[in-house]
Short mmCIF file of C-alpha atoms and ligand atoms in Angstrom, two decimals:
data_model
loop_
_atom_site.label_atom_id
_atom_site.label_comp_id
_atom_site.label_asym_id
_atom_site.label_seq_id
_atom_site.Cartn_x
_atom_site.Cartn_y
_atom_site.Cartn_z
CA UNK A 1 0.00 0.00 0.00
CA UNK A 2 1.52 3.43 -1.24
CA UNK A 3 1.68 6.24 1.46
CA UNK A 4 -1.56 7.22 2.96
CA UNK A 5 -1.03 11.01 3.25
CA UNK A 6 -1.03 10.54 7.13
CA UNK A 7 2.10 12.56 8.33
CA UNK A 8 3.61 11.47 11.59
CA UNK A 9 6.58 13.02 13.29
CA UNK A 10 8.59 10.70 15.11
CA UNK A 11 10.81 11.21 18.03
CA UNK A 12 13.99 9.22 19.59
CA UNK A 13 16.21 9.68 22.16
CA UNK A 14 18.61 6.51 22.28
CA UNK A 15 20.80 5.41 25.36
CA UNK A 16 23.75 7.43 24.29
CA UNK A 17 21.11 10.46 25.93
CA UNK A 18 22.39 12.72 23.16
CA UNK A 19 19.10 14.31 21.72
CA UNK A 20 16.25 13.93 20.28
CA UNK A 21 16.05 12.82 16.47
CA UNK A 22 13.01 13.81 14.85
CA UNK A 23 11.37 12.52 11.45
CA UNK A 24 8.40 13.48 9.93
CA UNK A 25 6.78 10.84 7.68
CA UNK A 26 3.71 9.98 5.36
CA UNK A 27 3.13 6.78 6.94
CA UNK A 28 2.69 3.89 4.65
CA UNK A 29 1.53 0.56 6.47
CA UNK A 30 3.02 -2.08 4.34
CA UNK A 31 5.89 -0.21 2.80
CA UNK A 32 8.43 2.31 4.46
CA UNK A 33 6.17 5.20 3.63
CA UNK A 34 8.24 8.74 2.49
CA UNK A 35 10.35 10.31 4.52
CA UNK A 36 9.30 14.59 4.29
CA UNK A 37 12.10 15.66 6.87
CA UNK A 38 14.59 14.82 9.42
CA UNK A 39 15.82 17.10 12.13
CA UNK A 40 18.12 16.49 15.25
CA UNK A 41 17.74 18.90 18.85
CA UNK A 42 20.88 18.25 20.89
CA UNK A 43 20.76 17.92 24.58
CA UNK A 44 22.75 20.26 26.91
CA UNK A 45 25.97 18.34 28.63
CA UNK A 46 24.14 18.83 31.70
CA UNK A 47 21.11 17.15 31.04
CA UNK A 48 22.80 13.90 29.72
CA UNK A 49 24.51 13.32 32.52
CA UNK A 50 21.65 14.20 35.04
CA UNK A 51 19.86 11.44 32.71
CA UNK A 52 22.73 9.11 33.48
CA UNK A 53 22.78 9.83 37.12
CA UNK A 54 19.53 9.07 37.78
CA UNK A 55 19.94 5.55 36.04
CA UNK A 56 22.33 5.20 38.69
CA UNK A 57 20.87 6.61 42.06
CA UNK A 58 17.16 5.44 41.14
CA UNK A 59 16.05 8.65 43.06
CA UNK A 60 12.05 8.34 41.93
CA UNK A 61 11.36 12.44 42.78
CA UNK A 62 14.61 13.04 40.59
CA UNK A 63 13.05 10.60 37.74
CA UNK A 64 9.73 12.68 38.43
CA UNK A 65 11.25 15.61 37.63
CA UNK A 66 13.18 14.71 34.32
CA UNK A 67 10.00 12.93 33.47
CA UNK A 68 8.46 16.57 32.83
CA UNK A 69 11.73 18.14 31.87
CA UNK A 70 11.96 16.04 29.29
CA UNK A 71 8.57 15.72 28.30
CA UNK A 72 8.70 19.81 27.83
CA UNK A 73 11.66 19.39 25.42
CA UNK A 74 9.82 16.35 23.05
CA UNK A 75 7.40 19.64 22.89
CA UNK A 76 9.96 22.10 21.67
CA UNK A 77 10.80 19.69 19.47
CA UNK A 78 7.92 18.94 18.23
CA UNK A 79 6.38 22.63 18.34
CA UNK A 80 9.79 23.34 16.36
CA UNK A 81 9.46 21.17 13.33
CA UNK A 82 5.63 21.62 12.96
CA UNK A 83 6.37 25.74 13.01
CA UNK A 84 8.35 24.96 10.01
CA UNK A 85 6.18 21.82 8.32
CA UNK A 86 2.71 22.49 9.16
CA UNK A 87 0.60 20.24 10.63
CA UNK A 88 1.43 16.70 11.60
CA UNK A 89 -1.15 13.72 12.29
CA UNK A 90 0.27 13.03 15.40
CA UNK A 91 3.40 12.54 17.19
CA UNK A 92 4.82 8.87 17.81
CA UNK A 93 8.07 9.72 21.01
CA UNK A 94 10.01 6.90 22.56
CA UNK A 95 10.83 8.80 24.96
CA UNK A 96 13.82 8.45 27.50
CA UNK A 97 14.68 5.08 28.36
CA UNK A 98 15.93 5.22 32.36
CA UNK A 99 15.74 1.55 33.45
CA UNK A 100 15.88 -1.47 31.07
CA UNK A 101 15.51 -4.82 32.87
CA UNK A 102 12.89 -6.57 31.02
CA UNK A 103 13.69 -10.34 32.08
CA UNK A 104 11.58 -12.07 34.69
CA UNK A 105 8.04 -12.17 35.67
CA UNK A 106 8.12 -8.24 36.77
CA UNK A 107 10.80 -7.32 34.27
CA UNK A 108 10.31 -3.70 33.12
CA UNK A 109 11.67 -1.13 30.58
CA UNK A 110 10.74 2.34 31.16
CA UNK A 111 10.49 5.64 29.31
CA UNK A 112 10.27 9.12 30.13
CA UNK A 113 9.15 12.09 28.96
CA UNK A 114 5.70 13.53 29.80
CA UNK A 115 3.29 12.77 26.64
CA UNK A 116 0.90 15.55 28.32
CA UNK A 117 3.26 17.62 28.16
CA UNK A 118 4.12 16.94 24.21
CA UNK A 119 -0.02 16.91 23.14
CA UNK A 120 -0.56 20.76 24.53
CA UNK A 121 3.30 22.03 22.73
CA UNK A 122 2.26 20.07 19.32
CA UNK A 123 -1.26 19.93 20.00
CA UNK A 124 -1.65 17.08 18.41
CA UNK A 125 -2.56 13.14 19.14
CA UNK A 126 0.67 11.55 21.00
CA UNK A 127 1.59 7.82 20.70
CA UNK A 128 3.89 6.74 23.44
CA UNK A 129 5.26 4.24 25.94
CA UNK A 130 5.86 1.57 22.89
CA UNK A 131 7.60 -0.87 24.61
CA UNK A 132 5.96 -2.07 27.85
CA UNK A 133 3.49 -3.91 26.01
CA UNK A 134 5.76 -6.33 24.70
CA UNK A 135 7.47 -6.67 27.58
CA UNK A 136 4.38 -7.64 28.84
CA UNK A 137 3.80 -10.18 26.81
CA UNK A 138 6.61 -11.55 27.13
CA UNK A 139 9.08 -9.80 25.14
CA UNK A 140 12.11 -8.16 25.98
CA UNK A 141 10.21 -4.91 24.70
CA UNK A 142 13.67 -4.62 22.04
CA UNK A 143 14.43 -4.10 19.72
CA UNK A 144 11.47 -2.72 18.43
CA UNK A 145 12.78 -1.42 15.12
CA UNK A 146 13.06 -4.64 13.02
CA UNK A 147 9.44 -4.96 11.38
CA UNK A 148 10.08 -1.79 9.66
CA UNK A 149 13.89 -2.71 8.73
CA UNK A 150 12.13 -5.55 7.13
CA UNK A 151 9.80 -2.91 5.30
CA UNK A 152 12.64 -0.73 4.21
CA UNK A 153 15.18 -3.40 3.05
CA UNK A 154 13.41 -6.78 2.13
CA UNK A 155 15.67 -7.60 -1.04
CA UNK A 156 16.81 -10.96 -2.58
CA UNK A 157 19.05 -11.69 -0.51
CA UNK A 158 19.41 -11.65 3.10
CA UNK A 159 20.88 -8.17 4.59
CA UNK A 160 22.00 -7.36 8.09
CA UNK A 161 21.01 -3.85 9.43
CA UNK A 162 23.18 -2.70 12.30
CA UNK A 163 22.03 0.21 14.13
CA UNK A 164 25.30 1.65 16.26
CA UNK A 165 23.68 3.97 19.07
CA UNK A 166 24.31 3.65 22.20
CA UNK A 167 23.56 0.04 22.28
CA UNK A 168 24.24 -1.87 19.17
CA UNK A 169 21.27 -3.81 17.88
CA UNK A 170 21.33 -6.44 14.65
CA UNK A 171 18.25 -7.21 11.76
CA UNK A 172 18.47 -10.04 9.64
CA UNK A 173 16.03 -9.39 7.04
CA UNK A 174 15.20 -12.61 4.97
CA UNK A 175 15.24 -12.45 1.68
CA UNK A 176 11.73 -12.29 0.16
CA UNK A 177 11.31 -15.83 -0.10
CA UNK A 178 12.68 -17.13 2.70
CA UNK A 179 11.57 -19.81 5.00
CA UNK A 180 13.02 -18.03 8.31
CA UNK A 181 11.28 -15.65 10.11
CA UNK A 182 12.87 -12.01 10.69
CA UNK A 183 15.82 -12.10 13.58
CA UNK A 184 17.06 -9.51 15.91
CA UNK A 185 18.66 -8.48 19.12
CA UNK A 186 20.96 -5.90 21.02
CA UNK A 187 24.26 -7.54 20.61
CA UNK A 188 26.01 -5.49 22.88
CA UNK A 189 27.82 -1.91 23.44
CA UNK A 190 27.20 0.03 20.22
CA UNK A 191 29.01 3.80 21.35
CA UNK A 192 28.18 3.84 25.00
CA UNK A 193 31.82 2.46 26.19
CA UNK A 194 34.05 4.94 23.50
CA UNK A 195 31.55 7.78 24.53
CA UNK A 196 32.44 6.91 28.58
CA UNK A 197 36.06 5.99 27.65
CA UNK A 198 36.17 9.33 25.90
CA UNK A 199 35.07 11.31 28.64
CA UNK A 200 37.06 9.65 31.18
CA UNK A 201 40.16 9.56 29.09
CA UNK A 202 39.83 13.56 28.37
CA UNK A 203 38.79 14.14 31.90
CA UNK A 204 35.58 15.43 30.97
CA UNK A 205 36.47 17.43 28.07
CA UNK A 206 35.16 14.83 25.10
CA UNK A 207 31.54 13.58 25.24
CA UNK A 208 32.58 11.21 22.07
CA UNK A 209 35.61 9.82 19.93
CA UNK A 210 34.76 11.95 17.08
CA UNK A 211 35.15 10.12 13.84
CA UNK A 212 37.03 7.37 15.87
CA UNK A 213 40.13 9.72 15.40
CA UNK A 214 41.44 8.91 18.74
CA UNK A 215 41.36 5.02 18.62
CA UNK A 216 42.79 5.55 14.97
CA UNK A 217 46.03 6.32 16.69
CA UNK A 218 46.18 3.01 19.05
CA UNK A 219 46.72 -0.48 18.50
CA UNK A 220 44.50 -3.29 19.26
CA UNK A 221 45.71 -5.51 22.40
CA UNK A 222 44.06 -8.51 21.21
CA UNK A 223 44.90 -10.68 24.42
CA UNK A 224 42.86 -8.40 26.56
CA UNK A 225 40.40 -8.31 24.00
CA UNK A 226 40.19 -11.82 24.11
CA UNK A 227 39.30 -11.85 27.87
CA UNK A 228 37.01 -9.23 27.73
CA UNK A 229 34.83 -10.95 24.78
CA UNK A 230 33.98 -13.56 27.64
CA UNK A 231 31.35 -11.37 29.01
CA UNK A 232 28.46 -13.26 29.80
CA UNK A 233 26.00 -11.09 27.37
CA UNK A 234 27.81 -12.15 24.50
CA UNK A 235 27.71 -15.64 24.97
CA UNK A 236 23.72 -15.60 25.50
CA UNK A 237 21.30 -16.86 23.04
CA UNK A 238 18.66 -14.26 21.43
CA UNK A 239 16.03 -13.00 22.29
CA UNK A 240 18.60 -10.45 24.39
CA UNK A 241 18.40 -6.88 24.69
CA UNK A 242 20.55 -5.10 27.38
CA UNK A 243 21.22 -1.00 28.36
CA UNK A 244 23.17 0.89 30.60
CA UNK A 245 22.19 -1.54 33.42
CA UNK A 246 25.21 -3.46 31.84
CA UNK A 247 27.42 -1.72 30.04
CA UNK A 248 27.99 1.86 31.32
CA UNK A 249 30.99 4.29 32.30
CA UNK A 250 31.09 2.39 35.92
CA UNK A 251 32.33 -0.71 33.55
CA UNK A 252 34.94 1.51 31.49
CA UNK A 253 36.29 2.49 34.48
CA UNK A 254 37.02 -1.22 36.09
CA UNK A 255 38.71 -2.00 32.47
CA UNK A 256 40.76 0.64 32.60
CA UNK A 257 42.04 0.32 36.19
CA UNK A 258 43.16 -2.71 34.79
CA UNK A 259 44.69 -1.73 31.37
CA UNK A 260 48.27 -1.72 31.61
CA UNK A 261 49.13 0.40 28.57
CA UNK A 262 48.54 4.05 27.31
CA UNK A 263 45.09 5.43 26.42
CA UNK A 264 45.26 5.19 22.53
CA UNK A 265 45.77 1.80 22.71
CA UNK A 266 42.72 1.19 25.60
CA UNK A 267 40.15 3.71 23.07
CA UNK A 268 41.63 1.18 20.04
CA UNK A 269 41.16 -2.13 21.80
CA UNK A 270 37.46 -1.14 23.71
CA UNK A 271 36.32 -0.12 19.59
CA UNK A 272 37.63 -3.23 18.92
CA UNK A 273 35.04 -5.13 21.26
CA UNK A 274 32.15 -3.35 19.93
CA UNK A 275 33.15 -4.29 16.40
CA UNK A 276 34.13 -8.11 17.61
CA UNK A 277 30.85 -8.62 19.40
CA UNK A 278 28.66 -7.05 16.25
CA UNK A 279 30.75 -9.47 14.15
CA UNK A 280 29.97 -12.65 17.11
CA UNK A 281 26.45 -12.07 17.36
CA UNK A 282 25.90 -11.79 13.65
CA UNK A 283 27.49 -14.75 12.52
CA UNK A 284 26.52 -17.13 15.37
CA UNK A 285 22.67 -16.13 15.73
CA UNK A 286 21.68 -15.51 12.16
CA UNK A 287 21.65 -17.33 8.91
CA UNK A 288 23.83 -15.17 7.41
CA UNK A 289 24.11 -12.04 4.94
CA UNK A 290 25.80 -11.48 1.77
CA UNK A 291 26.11 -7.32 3.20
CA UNK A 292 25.96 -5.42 6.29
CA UNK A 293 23.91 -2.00 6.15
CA UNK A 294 25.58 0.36 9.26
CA UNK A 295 23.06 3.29 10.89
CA UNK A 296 23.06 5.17 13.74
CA UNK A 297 25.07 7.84 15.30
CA UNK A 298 28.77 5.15 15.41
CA UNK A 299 28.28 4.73 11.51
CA UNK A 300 30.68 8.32 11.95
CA UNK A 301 32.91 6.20 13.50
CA UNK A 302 35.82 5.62 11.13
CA UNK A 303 37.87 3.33 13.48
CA UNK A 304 34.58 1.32 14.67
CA UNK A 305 33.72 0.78 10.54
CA UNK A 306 37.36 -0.53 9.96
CA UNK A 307 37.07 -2.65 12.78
CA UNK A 308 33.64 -4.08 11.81
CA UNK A 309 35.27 -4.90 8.48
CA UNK A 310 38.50 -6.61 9.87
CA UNK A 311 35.91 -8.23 11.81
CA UNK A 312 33.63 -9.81 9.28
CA UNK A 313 35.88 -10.49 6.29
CA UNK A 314 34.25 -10.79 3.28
CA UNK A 315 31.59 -8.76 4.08
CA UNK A 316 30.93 -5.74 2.94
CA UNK A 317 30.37 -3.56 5.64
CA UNK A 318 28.59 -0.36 4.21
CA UNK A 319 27.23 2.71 6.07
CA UNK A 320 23.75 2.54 5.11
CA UNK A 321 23.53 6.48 4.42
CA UNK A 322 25.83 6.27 1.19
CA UNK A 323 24.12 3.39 0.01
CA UNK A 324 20.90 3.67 0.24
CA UNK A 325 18.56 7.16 0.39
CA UNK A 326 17.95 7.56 4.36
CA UNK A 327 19.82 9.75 6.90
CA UNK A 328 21.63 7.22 9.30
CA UNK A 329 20.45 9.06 11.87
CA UNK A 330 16.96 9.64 10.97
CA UNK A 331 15.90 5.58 10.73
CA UNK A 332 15.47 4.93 14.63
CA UNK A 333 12.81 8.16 14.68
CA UNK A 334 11.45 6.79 10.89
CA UNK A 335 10.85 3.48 12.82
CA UNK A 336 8.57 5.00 15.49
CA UNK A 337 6.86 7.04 13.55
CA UNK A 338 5.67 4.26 11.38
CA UNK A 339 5.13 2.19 14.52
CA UNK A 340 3.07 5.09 15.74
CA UNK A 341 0.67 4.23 12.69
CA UNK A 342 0.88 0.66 12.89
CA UNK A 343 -0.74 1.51 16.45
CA UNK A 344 -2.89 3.76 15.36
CA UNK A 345 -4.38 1.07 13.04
CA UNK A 346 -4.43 -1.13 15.76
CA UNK A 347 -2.20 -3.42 13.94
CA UNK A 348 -0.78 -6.44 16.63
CA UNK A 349 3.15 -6.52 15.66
CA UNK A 350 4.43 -10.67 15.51
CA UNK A 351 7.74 -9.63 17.35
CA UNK A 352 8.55 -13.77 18.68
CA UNK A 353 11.09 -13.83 16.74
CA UNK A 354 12.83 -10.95 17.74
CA UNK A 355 11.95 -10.09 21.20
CA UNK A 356 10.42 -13.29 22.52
CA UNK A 357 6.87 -12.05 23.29
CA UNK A 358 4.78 -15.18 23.90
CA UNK A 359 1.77 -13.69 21.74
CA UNK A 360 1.20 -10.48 19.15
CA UNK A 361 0.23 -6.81 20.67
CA UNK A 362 -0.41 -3.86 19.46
CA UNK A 363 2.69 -1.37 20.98
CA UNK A 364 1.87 2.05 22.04
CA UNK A 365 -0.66 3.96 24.06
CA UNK A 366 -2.82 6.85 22.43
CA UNK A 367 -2.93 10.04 24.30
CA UNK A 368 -6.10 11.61 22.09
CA UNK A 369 -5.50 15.14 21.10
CA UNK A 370 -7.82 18.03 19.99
CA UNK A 371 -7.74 16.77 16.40
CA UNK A 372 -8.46 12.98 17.37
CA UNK A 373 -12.18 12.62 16.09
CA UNK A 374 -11.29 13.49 12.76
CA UNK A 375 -8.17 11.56 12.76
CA UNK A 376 -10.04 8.74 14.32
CA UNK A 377 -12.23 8.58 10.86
CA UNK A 378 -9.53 8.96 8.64
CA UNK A 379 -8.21 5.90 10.10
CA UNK A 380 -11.53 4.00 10.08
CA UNK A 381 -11.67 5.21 6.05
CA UNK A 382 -8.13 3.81 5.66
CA UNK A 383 -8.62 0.26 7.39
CA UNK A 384 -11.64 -0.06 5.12
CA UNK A 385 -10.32 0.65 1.75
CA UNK A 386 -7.29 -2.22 3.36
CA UNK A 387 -10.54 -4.35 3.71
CA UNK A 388 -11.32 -4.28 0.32
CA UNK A 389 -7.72 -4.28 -1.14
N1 ATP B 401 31.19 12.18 14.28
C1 ATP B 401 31.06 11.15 15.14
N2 ATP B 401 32.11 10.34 15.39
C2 ATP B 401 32.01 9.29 16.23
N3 ATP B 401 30.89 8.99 16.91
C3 ATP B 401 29.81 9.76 16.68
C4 ATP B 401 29.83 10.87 15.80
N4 ATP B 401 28.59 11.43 15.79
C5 ATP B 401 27.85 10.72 16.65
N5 ATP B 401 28.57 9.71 17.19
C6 ATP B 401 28.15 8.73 18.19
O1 ATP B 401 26.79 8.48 18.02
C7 ATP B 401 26.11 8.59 19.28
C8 ATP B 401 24.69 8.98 19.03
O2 ATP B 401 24.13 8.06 18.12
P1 ATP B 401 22.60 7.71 18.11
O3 ATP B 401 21.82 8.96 18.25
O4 ATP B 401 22.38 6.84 16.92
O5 ATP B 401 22.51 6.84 19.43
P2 ATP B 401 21.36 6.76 20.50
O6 ATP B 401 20.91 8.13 20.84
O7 ATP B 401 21.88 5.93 21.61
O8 ATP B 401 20.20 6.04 19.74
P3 ATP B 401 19.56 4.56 19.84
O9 ATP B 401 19.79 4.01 21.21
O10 ATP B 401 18.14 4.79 19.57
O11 ATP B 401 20.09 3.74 18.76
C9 ATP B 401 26.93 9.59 20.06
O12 ATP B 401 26.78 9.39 21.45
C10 ATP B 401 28.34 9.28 19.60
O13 ATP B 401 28.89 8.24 20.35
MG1 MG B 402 20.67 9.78 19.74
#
């Protein structure tokens, strides 16, 4: 089905806490619809790492509290791109994930960002909060992003999408024809140990490794590489997801109390693991792809690319933006904006494959804005014409 002339603007802020990514899209629901702009709002220093303190000190009126910060900033955002746009359909924000510990019978994941607080800036319906239904059903509520990495890149042959943000998270997408289901799963750190190592190694002066200049200049201690590949998450079947529960700066800080070298070499090595667990996870949990397709914020990441490469020899290991037509930065926010309509259609995702839910859902709650009777009928028009088609 072609685009439907609905235009969502979607909204992502990833663990790496650096801003919000914002896409605007006319939502298709069987194709990846057209994207009609991407924009990016950065977050203050200060904010990121009151976001990462609270992950660690739990403090609920200091969670509270960022909860309408933030919440006031999706608004901005969103108040920002429609000022220059027009009117949207609705808004579809992920919002601010704070804890992540989805396994268990009370496993959670949770998001912040007040949705209130984005409906009266945009004034507009809000879809939100896209991930605790899966997790409970089951699921490991991520990643979420694979049904629509199936919708942009479903080819002949099977294609792995890598998505490097602050967790790195793997699609297999099956070639048309194929007899296996879609596959995906975090496999590990995607920029969240160079980002800590960075900041630690600067003393505060870098918030990233830009371009992977600084690891560029290192070698690779591949002994201590060795030992540090025996984490436990990388030896763990899929479905897995994981955040900064597990890896954060607390765990850059251990390794490099131990490293017994300089700090080009540490930066060199830790881009190194990313890269050798991508590769791991990849070849020992999927079928197999002729290419890999590289998004995200680490596809800038000139050491991390080479070491993918080195990694998976044979490969070709290509950043997704010079290949193929969408921002690497934009396709996280592209995702939830067209899961934003797939909820708005009340359309149950199949994600056993990928997270491990026990049964479909629908992901998302509605937070009905002034506009929502009429976009309520345009929706009811659209799932009848799908009806008939
Ligand atoms: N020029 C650059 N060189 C190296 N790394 C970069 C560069 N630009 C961005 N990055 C990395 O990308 C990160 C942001 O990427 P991105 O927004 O995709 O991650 P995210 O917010 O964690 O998203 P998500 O979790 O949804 O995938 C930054 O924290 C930084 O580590
Ligand atoms: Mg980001």
């Amino acid at each position: 089905m072609p685009a439907t002339g609905l235009r969502i603007l979607g909204l992502m802020s990833g663990t790496s806490a650096d801003g919000i990514d914002a896409a605007l899209l006319d939502f298709a629901p069987e194709g990846p619809g057209m994207l009609l702009g991407h924009w990016h709002f950065p977050y203050p220093a200060s904010l990121q790492s009151e976001i990462f303190q609270v992950q660690e000190t739990r403090d609920l009126d200091r969670v509270a509290r960022l909860d309408r910060i933030l919440g006031k900033l999706h608004g901005q955002a969103a108040a920002t791109v429609l000022q220059e746009t027009g009117k949207a359909d609705c808004v579809a924000m992920h919002g601010q994930t704070v804890f992540h510990r989805p396994s268990g019978p009370d496993g959670y994941t949770l998001q912040i960002g007040c949705a209130a607080d984005v409906a009266l800036a945009a004034s507009c319906t809000v879809i939100h909060d896209f991930r605790r239904a899966d997790v409970a059903a089951g699921g490991q509520g991520a990643p979420l992003v694979p049904p629509y990495h199936q919708a942009c890149f479903a080819r002949d042959l099977p294609v792995w999408i890598l998505n490097l943000g602050g967790i790195a998270n793997i699609t297999w997408v099956p070639p048309k024809a194929s007899i296996y289901p879609l596959q995906a799963f975090d496999t590990g750190p995607g920029n969240v140990l160079l980002d800590a190592a960075a900041s630690l190694l600067s003393g505060g002066k870098l918030r990233m490794d830009a371009d992977g200049s600084w690891a560029l200049r290192g070698q690779i201690n591949r002994k201590v590489l060795a030992s540090w590949l025996e984490m436990d998450f990388f030896r763990q079947p899929p479905p897995k997801s994981t955040g900064r529960e597990q890896f954060q700066g607390a765990m850059v800080q251990d390794l490099w109390q131990g490293w017994k070298g300089g700090a080009d070499d540490f930066l060199a090595t830790l881009t190194a693991l990313t890269a050798e667990s991508v590769a791991h996870g990849a070849r020992e949990w999927t079928p197999g792809a002729s290419r890999m397709l590289v998004f995200g914020g680490g596809a800038k990441n000139l050491s991390l690319l080479r070491a993918l490469q080195e990694a998976l020899p044979g490969i070709p290991v290509e950043v997704g933006e010079h290949s193929h037509a969408i921002p690497g930065q934009a396709l996280e926010a592209m995702a939830f904006s067209w899961l934003g309509g797939q909820c708005l259609l009340g359309k149950a995702l199949d994600l056993a494959s990928v997270t491990g839910q026990k049964q479909p859902v629908v992901l998302g709650h509605i937070l009905p804005g002034p506009d929502w009777a009429d976009l309520h009928g345009r929706i009811r028009a659209m799932q009848a014409g799908m009806g008939r088609s």
